[in-house]
Amino acid sequence: MENEPPVEKFSVSYLRDAIRSHLREEEVSDELKKFVKGDDVQQILDELKNSGFVDKFVTSISQKTSHGDLTDGFAEKGGEASHRISGRRLFVAVKRGRGLLEYVPHGAPNFEGVYVCGELFGQRFRSEIVPAAPEVDFQRRGCIHLPEVTLPNDPNMLLNFSQQLHLVMIATQTSTLPSGSSLYDEMKRRVDASRGESSSERTAPRLIGVCCVDWRKAMTAAGRDVQIVAEFVAPHQCERALVGTVEVRVGLEPGFLCPLAKGILTAHQEQERQEVDGALSKFHKQLDQFWATCVKANPLLRKAPLVLSVRGEDDLERPCCSFVRPLQLSRLIACPREAARFISLFNDRISSSNNRCWLRLHSLLALKSATEEERALLLCSILLGFGLDAWVCWGVGLNGEQSWVLTIDGESQSLWDVHTGHQYELPFDSASAPPLVKLNGAFNHESVQVNVGEEVPGQLMIRDIDFDDPFTWKRLRVTSQTAMGSYWSGVDLAAPSYPVDIEVGVETAVRRIVCEHRRETHDIQRTRFDESLEHMLMPLLVEYENEVLLSASHPQGGGFHEGIKKHIPKGWMVQGVPHHFNHADVVRIGCQLFDDETTYDLFGIDIPGAKFMIRAKASVYPDGFVSLWVLIGVKYPSRNDEDF
């Protein structure tokens, strides 16, 4: 009837009518039909499950549903569109971790902690930092909103959302001071515990392991959580060693009245594996033919460092193109230059060319460190998201293999240094050229380019790049069937912190460190600071960041010294050292300041009446990344100073 309200999927009446229809089609016995006459839905479902009927019934629905209906209105975060979330949520509980033997041979210092980060459909959660040990108790519960589908009460509608729950376990220095410990004492303890290591090795977070969990298992349970033992492996090691397990529980709210049959999920997972294997096989055949063509054109390519396929976290040898995709991560990264600066703030992660493994985007953000190649992948993806024609380039620099990002805009071409964020316009003369000797190849999400031109040893690449030149470049177009989709999924970046809070917190902490160090080491009971001079130095700190952002000369050049001469009265003696940090952890900052001999010597100046300067300036970026300049200085009193 026209005014009759629609029947809700899997209501009692819907189930009864659907079962009657299916019973007629299957011509089952009259004995089974008796169960349909009652109103006890649970009894009906139990009996039909035991008979195998539910599996057949749900399979028939899955086969009649088009692929387009399964993904209607959904696109991965950070891609060309954003998905519409539904009212159904996935709750993830990260419980106890066991067998974390990563720390036993290293003897983890007691100030080190571990935590777990999770991501699914661009939504993330993070556990608290707990003390590092072979067994830890995370006890973290996260909530993920599932995508909206056409038939919300049919679990089959979510089967094709194969993106897995991605978990990363990381070790880091804890920011909480031990009971009764001062900031200065904690800093000294960390320095003493890490003798022989550089400041970057001592302070940077470390990757323990990664794990992927199929969240769809939660659809197989009716009104209860599903317990999964997640096995964490170390993808950055030569052998994917098991580093520990974590108990994970997943559950849906609201659940499905008619859960997904386990057999259907298993069959669907097997089908997905076969599709991936088929795509990999097809790609490698295509790659072998393409490589043979390139080597025939230039036999020297046999020794060239080319990266056409790379191992991912899942241990699959994937096309390099599948690691790049247009990403629109945050409106807080508003232009290509800001994107390049954001990428330059990642810590360096060393990876051997013999054991190359590219991590997922979520792993890079959680770890806040990346290899040179991973920096290039992320910068290229963000620039593609801005609509630029961007390419990841690999070649040979003055110090060996090197990765860059190339952008082409009509007649304009630029190379981007992924470490500094500097942009170099092509063509460039030898005086302004980046340290790149030869460009061997390039790729993006659509194709691979290989340089088959003759190699001139030692010649700087100073000319324009013309991918349309058939005598210099060979192209391999990668189709969606061979690219296996994107290895990276977009994520929502967290909003940045308020910069003034960071600046004031760092300045206060560094003042405490300086005062305690001078009192303990040099028996100087009073340390004074020149607040007026500190304020006058702020424009210099702003200049440092602007010069880096605008790809100008290094800010520790003449700008700093000229500013000192301009702002300091004649006759005063001033020494100052600017430092740059990509974090705001005050204990880590203290450790790094003490590693610098010049700064350490400044701390020890014991001239009566000396005044110190400490000023911080923070430029904040999404997801906790920060470009922090800290100026440490001291002013010697002149004979005209009242304090002399």
XYZ file of C-alpha atoms in Angstrom:
644
model
C 0.000 0.000 0.000
C 1.102 3.538 -0.731
C 0.908 4.802 2.869
C 2.303 1.660 4.448
C 5.591 2.330 6.305
C 8.648 0.555 4.913
C 9.605 -2.733 6.528
C 12.895 -2.493 8.413
C 15.570 -4.864 7.222
C 15.812 -7.998 9.372
C 12.714 -7.171 11.426
C 10.668 -10.188 12.474
C 8.204 -9.794 9.607
C 10.978 -9.292 7.090
C 12.828 -12.386 8.256
C 9.674 -14.490 8.229
C 8.720 -13.455 4.671
C 12.263 -13.869 3.379
C 12.635 -17.304 4.959
C 9.281 -18.491 3.554
C 10.344 -17.324 0.092
C 13.685 -19.053 0.308
C 12.147 -22.245 1.690
C 9.865 -22.418 -1.321
C 12.811 -21.958 -3.665
C 14.883 -24.625 -1.927
C 11.950 -27.049 -1.514
C 12.935 -27.990 2.020
C 10.940 -30.332 4.207
C 7.649 -29.420 5.899
C 9.282 -30.130 9.277
C 11.568 -27.054 8.938
C 8.653 -24.828 7.860
C 7.067 -25.258 11.287
C 9.692 -23.023 12.870
C 8.619 -20.061 10.763
C 5.154 -20.015 12.322
C 6.445 -19.032 15.766
C 7.465 -15.555 16.925
C 10.633 -16.598 18.782
C 13.212 -15.067 16.446
C 16.192 -16.474 18.360
C 14.776 -20.006 18.138
C 14.208 -19.558 14.417
C 17.754 -18.316 13.863
C 19.336 -21.047 16.005
C 17.519 -23.822 14.182
C 18.215 -22.347 10.748
C 21.894 -21.796 11.595
C 22.273 -25.412 12.690
C 20.702 -26.589 9.445
C 23.064 -24.470 7.329
C 20.165 -22.440 5.981
C 21.423 -19.005 7.170
C 24.701 -19.420 5.322
C 22.866 -20.135 2.072
C 20.425 -17.305 2.658
C 23.077 -14.632 3.315
C 25.193 -15.906 0.425
C 22.240 -15.450 -1.928
C 21.895 -11.817 -0.778
C 25.607 -11.196 -1.320
C 25.504 -12.620 -4.840
C 22.506 -10.471 -5.807
C 24.054 -7.222 -4.512
C 25.987 -5.174 -7.061
C 29.556 -4.045 -6.326
C 28.498 -0.427 -6.758
C 25.974 -0.706 -3.935
C 28.663 -1.923 -1.574
C 30.746 1.235 -1.857
C 28.106 3.832 -2.600
C 28.904 7.185 -1.007
C 32.326 6.192 0.297
C 35.836 7.261 -0.545
C 38.932 6.999 1.568
C 39.863 9.962 3.736
C 42.481 12.140 2.155
C 41.468 11.168 -1.365
C 39.198 12.821 -3.862
C 36.189 12.717 -1.537
C 35.296 11.988 2.061
C 33.036 9.133 3.106
C 29.759 9.560 4.921
C 29.872 7.878 8.293
C 26.997 5.837 9.622
C 25.564 5.477 13.109
C 27.232 2.091 13.541
C 30.514 2.178 15.444
C 33.376 -0.249 15.853
C 34.829 -0.343 19.350
C 38.448 -1.472 19.594
C 39.975 -2.429 22.939
C 43.766 -2.814 23.032
C 44.495 -4.964 26.070
C 47.577 -6.807 27.269
C 50.798 -7.123 25.275
C 52.994 -10.170 25.731
C 56.364 -11.397 24.573
C 57.742 -7.966 23.699
C 61.291 -9.297 23.621
C 62.583 -6.306 21.678
C 63.740 -4.796 24.958
C 65.313 -7.741 26.708
C 68.618 -7.739 24.735
C 68.849 -3.949 24.721
C 68.131 -3.491 28.417
C 65.614 -0.700 27.930
C 66.272 2.247 30.257
C 63.524 2.751 32.786
C 62.536 6.126 31.355
C 61.443 4.521 28.077
C 57.788 3.753 27.461
C 55.694 2.100 24.766
C 52.322 2.920 23.260
C 50.054 1.673 20.479
C 48.468 3.763 17.716
C 45.476 2.520 15.721
C 43.901 3.671 12.446
C 40.925 2.608 10.359
C 39.037 4.562 7.685
C 41.197 7.603 8.402
C 40.179 7.675 12.088
C 42.840 7.203 14.726
C 43.317 6.525 18.415
C 46.337 6.176 20.689
C 46.989 4.461 23.989
C 48.707 6.037 26.950
C 52.460 5.562 27.320
C 53.222 2.644 29.646
C 56.636 1.571 30.990
C 58.541 -0.644 28.566
C 58.595 -4.302 29.613
C 58.209 -7.762 28.047
C 54.561 -7.644 29.207
C 52.561 -4.422 29.250
C 48.949 -3.520 29.919
C 47.646 -0.878 27.476
C 43.924 -0.931 28.348
C 42.940 1.488 25.580
C 39.504 1.625 23.963
C 39.020 3.375 20.622
C 35.894 4.143 18.613
C 35.694 4.034 14.813
C 32.638 5.201 12.861
C 31.928 2.796 10.034
C 31.073 4.070 6.538
C 27.492 4.502 5.470
C 26.054 1.889 3.097
C 22.812 1.456 1.196
C 21.376 -1.285 3.435
C 22.681 -0.528 6.946
C 21.285 -3.685 8.561
C 22.923 -6.089 6.122
C 26.479 -7.035 7.152
C 27.241 -8.049 3.579
C 27.163 -4.380 2.630
C 30.414 -3.873 4.557
C 32.260 -6.903 3.216
C 34.060 -4.998 0.459
C 35.524 -2.477 2.895
C 38.685 -4.526 3.162
C 40.879 -1.841 4.739
C 42.235 -3.394 7.900
C 42.650 -1.970 11.360
C 46.279 -0.856 11.383
C 48.202 -0.949 14.675
C 51.668 0.457 15.337
C 53.678 -0.093 18.519
C 56.275 2.568 19.322
C 58.882 3.098 22.025
C 59.602 6.616 23.200
C 61.020 8.527 26.093
C 58.391 9.264 28.685
C 57.651 12.928 29.316
C 56.652 12.316 32.959
C 59.389 12.956 35.500
C 60.010 10.256 38.115
C 58.833 11.074 41.609
C 61.242 13.434 43.402
C 63.283 14.094 40.246
C 63.941 17.601 38.931
C 63.989 18.478 35.265
C 67.760 18.877 35.370
C 68.281 15.555 37.190
C 66.135 13.708 34.662
C 68.001 15.262 31.780
C 71.384 14.242 33.209
C 70.144 10.718 33.848
C 69.057 10.328 30.261
C 72.342 11.680 28.958
C 74.351 9.330 31.207
C 72.195 6.326 30.234
C 72.803 6.950 26.533
C 76.520 7.637 26.346
C 77.931 6.906 22.903
C 74.674 7.655 21.082
C 73.923 10.788 19.125
C 71.159 13.085 20.302
C 68.930 11.947 17.433
C 69.433 8.271 18.307
C 68.787 8.995 21.966
C 65.635 11.054 21.589
C 63.823 9.801 18.481
C 60.911 7.340 18.951
C 61.618 3.776 17.831
C 59.395 1.440 15.879
C 58.760 -1.862 17.644
C 56.333 -3.494 15.241
C 53.183 -3.241 13.164
C 50.084 -5.363 12.793
C 46.915 -5.468 10.702
C 43.633 -6.805 12.079
C 40.599 -7.640 9.963
C 37.892 -5.643 11.730
C 35.186 -7.495 9.766
C 35.468 -10.371 12.239
C 33.331 -8.225 14.546
C 30.400 -8.761 12.137
C 30.426 -12.509 12.812
C 29.406 -12.139 16.475
C 25.928 -11.385 17.786
C 25.984 -8.859 20.624
C 29.459 -9.695 21.904
C 33.069 -8.744 21.307
C 35.474 -10.832 19.274
C 38.902 -11.447 20.787
C 41.850 -11.404 18.404
C 45.505 -12.077 19.201
C 47.348 -9.505 17.083
C 50.879 -10.522 16.130
C 53.256 -7.584 15.806
C 56.155 -7.951 13.394
C 59.167 -5.734 12.682
C 58.882 -4.870 8.964
C 62.126 -2.870 9.019
C 64.219 -5.951 9.825
C 65.657 -8.292 7.217
C 63.417 -11.063 8.493
C 59.910 -10.195 9.623
C 60.537 -11.305 13.179
C 57.647 -11.600 15.604
C 58.250 -9.012 18.327
C 55.198 -9.734 20.467
C 51.447 -10.148 20.619
C 48.663 -7.889 21.853
C 45.162 -8.925 22.824
C 42.638 -6.910 20.801
C 38.859 -7.010 21.185
C 36.524 -5.657 18.509
C 32.769 -5.198 18.731
C 29.975 -3.371 16.916
C 27.407 -1.008 18.383
C 24.708 -1.584 17.377
C 25.361 -5.148 16.326
C 23.634 -7.018 13.540
C 20.503 -8.995 14.306
C 21.652 -11.553 11.769
C 25.473 -11.704 12.046
C 27.713 -12.451 9.109
C 28.460 -16.129 8.673
C 32.118 -16.939 9.332
C 32.255 -19.063 6.204
C 31.258 -16.102 4.056
C 33.972 -13.901 5.539
C 36.592 -16.629 5.082
C 35.590 -17.132 1.451
C 35.652 -13.380 0.829
C 39.122 -13.068 2.384
C 40.396 -15.875 0.180
C 38.947 -14.187 -2.885
C 40.712 -10.932 -1.934
C 44.042 -12.754 -1.560
C 43.637 -14.335 -4.964
C 42.903 -10.945 -6.519
C 46.023 -9.451 -4.948
C 48.167 -12.396 -6.067
C 46.769 -12.065 -9.574
C 47.463 -8.341 -9.707
C 51.008 -8.891 -8.427
C 51.678 -11.605 -10.982
C 50.355 -9.443 -13.803
C 52.425 -6.463 -12.697
C 55.681 -8.404 -12.436
C 55.228 -9.855 -15.927
C 54.570 -6.364 -17.253
C 57.579 -5.053 -15.324
C 59.934 -7.740 -16.699
C 58.972 -6.847 -20.268
C 59.378 -3.126 -19.606
C 62.762 -3.580 -17.933
C 64.037 -5.694 -20.834
C 63.116 -2.843 -23.193
C 64.964 -0.303 -21.032
C 68.121 -2.414 -20.729
C 68.125 -3.006 -24.464
C 68.049 0.753 -25.001
C 70.848 1.341 -22.460
C 72.790 -1.639 -21.024
C 74.275 0.661 -18.331
C 70.907 0.495 -16.543
C 71.823 -2.939 -15.187
C 73.926 -1.126 -12.559
C 71.579 1.826 -12.011
C 69.837 2.108 -8.599
C 66.234 1.865 -9.802
C 63.264 1.147 -7.538
C 60.358 -0.307 -9.522
C 58.857 -2.547 -6.844
C 59.237 -2.346 -3.080
C 58.293 -4.496 -0.094
C 55.551 -3.078 2.095
C 54.670 -3.719 5.726
C 52.602 -6.726 4.639
C 55.741 -8.298 3.108
C 54.289 -8.063 -0.406
C 56.488 -6.777 -3.222
C 54.272 -3.976 -4.492
C 54.571 -1.642 -7.503
C 56.258 1.608 -6.538
C 53.216 3.429 -7.971
C 50.914 1.974 -5.321
C 52.791 3.935 -2.635
C 51.753 7.277 -4.160
C 48.263 8.779 -4.423
C 46.735 12.265 -4.344
C 46.295 13.170 -0.673
C 44.411 16.105 0.816
C 45.290 15.622 4.457
C 44.535 18.942 6.087
C 43.552 22.501 5.255
C 46.242 23.461 7.774
C 48.811 22.630 5.076
C 47.735 25.380 2.707
C 50.368 25.418 -0.058
C 53.213 23.348 -1.546
C 55.883 25.231 0.401
C 54.150 24.479 3.693
C 53.865 20.844 2.627
C 57.605 20.699 1.929
C 58.370 22.272 5.307
C 56.029 19.790 7.011
C 57.871 16.871 5.392
C 61.258 18.282 6.409
C 60.229 18.082 10.087
C 60.162 14.259 10.108
C 63.009 12.580 11.953
C 65.429 10.590 9.817
C 64.883 6.844 9.764
C 67.731 4.840 8.284
C 66.894 1.945 5.975
C 69.319 -0.241 4.071
C 68.920 -0.430 0.295
C 69.293 -4.204 0.685
C 66.316 -4.288 3.045
C 64.071 -1.602 1.596
C 60.620 -1.524 3.198
C 58.245 1.426 2.831
C 55.933 1.966 5.771
C 52.296 3.018 5.660
C 51.301 6.653 6.067
C 49.824 5.950 9.501
C 53.113 4.405 10.628
C 55.084 7.440 9.455
C 52.784 9.869 11.254
C 52.765 7.816 14.447
C 56.537 7.402 14.398
C 57.189 10.983 13.196
C 60.166 9.692 11.242
C 60.714 8.549 7.679
C 63.419 7.480 5.279
C 64.396 9.804 2.464
C 62.316 7.759 0.032
C 59.265 7.797 2.332
C 59.552 11.575 2.659
C 59.494 11.825 -1.128
C 56.437 9.538 -1.352
C 54.481 11.652 1.128
C 55.498 15.017 -0.349
C 54.647 13.828 -3.870
C 51.226 12.602 -2.688
C 50.427 15.924 -0.977
C 51.531 17.905 -4.045
C 49.340 15.673 -6.228
C 46.504 16.578 -3.868
C 47.123 20.251 -4.713
C 46.618 19.378 -8.398
C 50.310 19.546 -9.327
C 51.977 17.190 -11.787
C 54.308 15.656 -9.202
C 56.793 12.791 -9.461
C 59.012 10.889 -7.048
C 62.510 10.932 -8.522
C 65.407 8.661 -7.715
C 68.955 9.109 -8.870
C 72.547 9.512 -7.810
C 73.810 12.395 -5.706
C 77.264 13.353 -4.552
C 76.886 10.961 -1.599
C 75.186 8.058 -3.354
C 71.535 7.227 -3.980
C 69.153 10.119 -3.518
C 65.405 10.812 -3.773
C 63.720 14.064 -4.786
C 60.292 15.285 -5.838
C 59.776 16.849 -9.247
C 56.850 19.143 -10.131
C 56.000 20.171 -13.683
C 53.732 23.147 -14.410
C 53.806 23.886 -18.109
C 57.233 25.312 -18.872
C 58.098 25.554 -15.183
C 59.846 22.650 -13.463
C 61.088 22.359 -9.880
C 63.030 19.865 -7.793
C 62.174 19.690 -4.082
C 64.697 18.634 -1.447
C 62.758 16.388 0.952
C 65.180 17.032 3.833
C 65.276 20.826 3.792
C 62.054 21.598 1.888
C 64.026 23.799 -0.513
C 62.653 24.264 -4.031
C 65.083 24.462 -6.975
C 63.807 25.827 -10.287
C 64.895 24.102 -13.492
C 67.035 24.739 -15.417
C 69.606 25.861 -12.872
C 73.243 26.780 -13.238
C 75.974 24.842 -11.496
C 76.278 27.499 -8.776
C 72.691 27.018 -7.562
C 72.325 23.353 -8.449
C 71.251 20.833 -5.818
C 73.712 18.007 -5.163
C 72.214 15.717 -7.817
C 74.451 14.137 -10.441
C 72.008 12.050 -12.454
C 68.270 11.436 -12.494
C 67.687 7.735 -13.181
C 63.895 7.609 -13.077
C 60.621 8.927 -11.729
C 57.148 7.650 -10.891
C 53.777 8.736 -9.601
C 50.428 6.981 -9.137
C 49.910 6.557 -12.889
C 53.204 5.647 -14.528
C 56.932 4.970 -14.239
C 59.616 6.806 -16.218
C 63.121 5.396 -16.722
C 66.048 7.421 -18.069
C 67.617 5.413 -20.900
C 69.855 8.275 -22.120
C 73.622 7.973 -22.161
C 75.249 8.614 -18.805
C 77.968 11.261 -18.590
C 79.885 10.604 -15.354
C 80.134 13.618 -13.060
C 77.880 15.872 -15.147
C 75.306 17.785 -13.104
C 71.730 17.479 -14.293
C 71.087 21.146 -15.153
C 68.752 20.844 -18.131
C 64.990 20.617 -18.362
C 63.345 17.215 -18.006
C 61.320 16.106 -21.018
C 59.431 12.887 -20.357
C 58.072 13.009 -23.914
C 61.559 12.496 -25.392
C 61.496 8.847 -26.544
C 65.293 8.716 -26.882
C 65.817 9.624 -23.226
C 62.779 8.277 -21.363
C 60.801 5.049 -21.417
C 57.344 5.027 -19.819
C 55.413 2.225 -18.149
C 51.772 3.054 -17.556
C 50.347 1.278 -14.533
C 46.688 0.318 -14.753
C 44.361 -0.151 -11.820
C 44.433 -3.909 -12.434
C 48.198 -4.096 -11.873
C 48.633 -1.339 -9.278
C 46.567 -3.254 -6.656
C 45.028 -0.003 -5.512
C 46.688 2.392 -3.114
C 48.919 1.096 -0.341
C 48.397 4.324 1.584
C 45.053 5.375 2.982
C 44.355 8.978 3.889
C 44.035 10.009 7.517
C 42.696 12.972 9.432
C 45.548 15.080 10.794
C 45.123 16.427 14.304
C 44.928 20.186 14.822
C 48.160 21.816 16.035
C 48.824 23.073 19.534
C 48.730 26.743 20.440
C 52.266 28.066 19.671
C 52.506 30.508 22.600
C 51.924 27.659 25.078
C 54.809 25.741 23.501
C 57.125 28.758 23.537
C 56.474 29.722 27.141
C 56.766 26.116 28.323
C 60.115 25.611 26.570
C 61.555 28.922 27.790
C 60.550 28.193 31.391
C 62.053 24.701 31.270
C 65.346 25.804 29.688
C 65.704 28.581 32.294
C 65.353 25.981 35.049
C 67.977 23.768 33.408
C 70.451 26.646 33.040
C 69.964 27.817 36.629
C 70.342 24.323 38.140
C 73.372 23.519 35.992
C 75.165 26.740 36.963
C 74.315 26.263 40.637
C 75.433 22.624 40.759
C 78.443 22.749 38.437
C 79.829 26.274 38.959
C 78.386 27.152 42.394
C 76.693 30.224 40.894
C 73.625 30.775 43.023
C 72.018 33.514 40.951
C 71.441 33.533 37.198
C 69.791 36.551 35.662
C 68.000 36.965 32.331
C 67.594 40.050 30.140
C 63.885 39.939 29.260
C 64.028 43.167 27.231
C 66.768 41.814 24.989
C 64.948 38.501 24.657
C 61.915 40.312 23.295
C 64.050 42.247 20.801
C 65.468 38.988 19.435
C 62.084 37.561 18.396
C 62.224 39.028 14.850
C 65.418 37.056 14.281
C 63.693 33.792 15.185
C 60.849 34.608 12.808
C 63.437 35.325 10.121
C 65.026 31.914 10.596
C 61.762 30.105 9.874
C 60.829 32.366 6.958
C 64.179 31.825 5.281
C 63.735 28.061 5.473
C 60.102 28.215 4.358
C 60.984 30.407 1.359
C 63.969 28.257 0.350
C 66.427 31.066 1.051
C 69.960 30.749 2.379
C 70.475 28.944 5.656
C 69.257 31.173 8.496
C 72.394 30.709 10.586
C 74.255 32.980 8.171
C 74.609 36.728 8.107
C 71.045 37.501 9.169
C 71.709 36.456 12.745
C 74.929 38.457 13.134
C 73.514 41.559 11.467
C 70.512 41.427 13.795
C 72.774 41.253 16.830
C 74.735 44.293 15.679
C 71.524 46.222 15.082
C 69.833 45.503 18.409
C 72.774 45.397 20.869
C 74.253 48.690 22.127
C 77.860 49.357 21.232
C 80.403 48.062 23.694
C 78.402 45.062 24.887
C 79.768 41.565 24.324
C 77.118 39.093 23.199
C 77.336 35.432 22.289
C 74.325 33.524 20.989
C 73.556 30.170 19.408
C 70.275 29.384 17.604
C 68.977 25.818 17.744
C 66.225 24.164 15.746
C 63.993 21.348 16.998
C 61.138 19.424 15.390
C 59.520 18.663 18.760
C 58.696 20.442 22.030
C 59.719 17.809 24.602
C 61.601 19.917 27.144
C 63.732 17.065 28.508
C 64.787 16.048 25.005
C 65.566 19.685 24.220
C 67.751 19.880 27.301
C 69.644 16.747 26.268
C 70.258 18.120 22.794
C 71.402 21.509 24.106
C 73.987 19.829 26.327
C 75.266 17.867 23.322
C 76.291 21.148 21.666
C 79.731 22.195 22.932
C 79.265 25.896 22.183
C 75.982 26.037 24.070
C 77.410 24.004 26.943
C 80.263 26.494 27.243
C 77.779 29.363 27.365
C 76.067 27.705 30.325
C 79.356 27.786 32.228
C 80.124 31.514 31.924
C 80.678 32.746 35.468
C 81.417 36.458 34.938
C 79.570 38.379 37.672
C 76.596 40.280 36.318
C 76.291 38.258 33.100
C 72.761 38.120 31.755
C 71.347 35.273 29.719
C 68.885 35.283 26.837
C 66.489 32.445 26.117
C 63.772 32.934 23.550
C 61.701 30.313 21.689
C 59.562 30.703 18.581
C 57.282 27.888 17.414
C 55.671 27.399 14.005
C 53.059 24.700 14.456
C 51.938 22.134 11.916
C 49.222 19.453 12.060
C 49.571 16.220 14.003
C 51.961 17.508 16.623
C 54.738 18.549 14.242
C 56.459 21.770 15.204
C 59.323 23.871 13.889
C 60.854 25.302 17.057
C 63.703 27.801 17.129
C 65.430 28.365 20.473
C 68.056 31.077 20.876
C 70.503 30.663 23.751
C 72.717 33.678 24.437
C 74.614 35.559 27.088
C 75.514 39.233 27.416
C 78.734 40.211 29.111
C 78.393 43.455 31.080
C 80.414 46.375 29.750
C 82.223 48.892 32.019
C 79.350 51.313 31.533
C 76.791 48.759 32.679
C 75.464 49.367 36.143
C 75.971 45.689 36.914
C 79.668 45.639 36.084
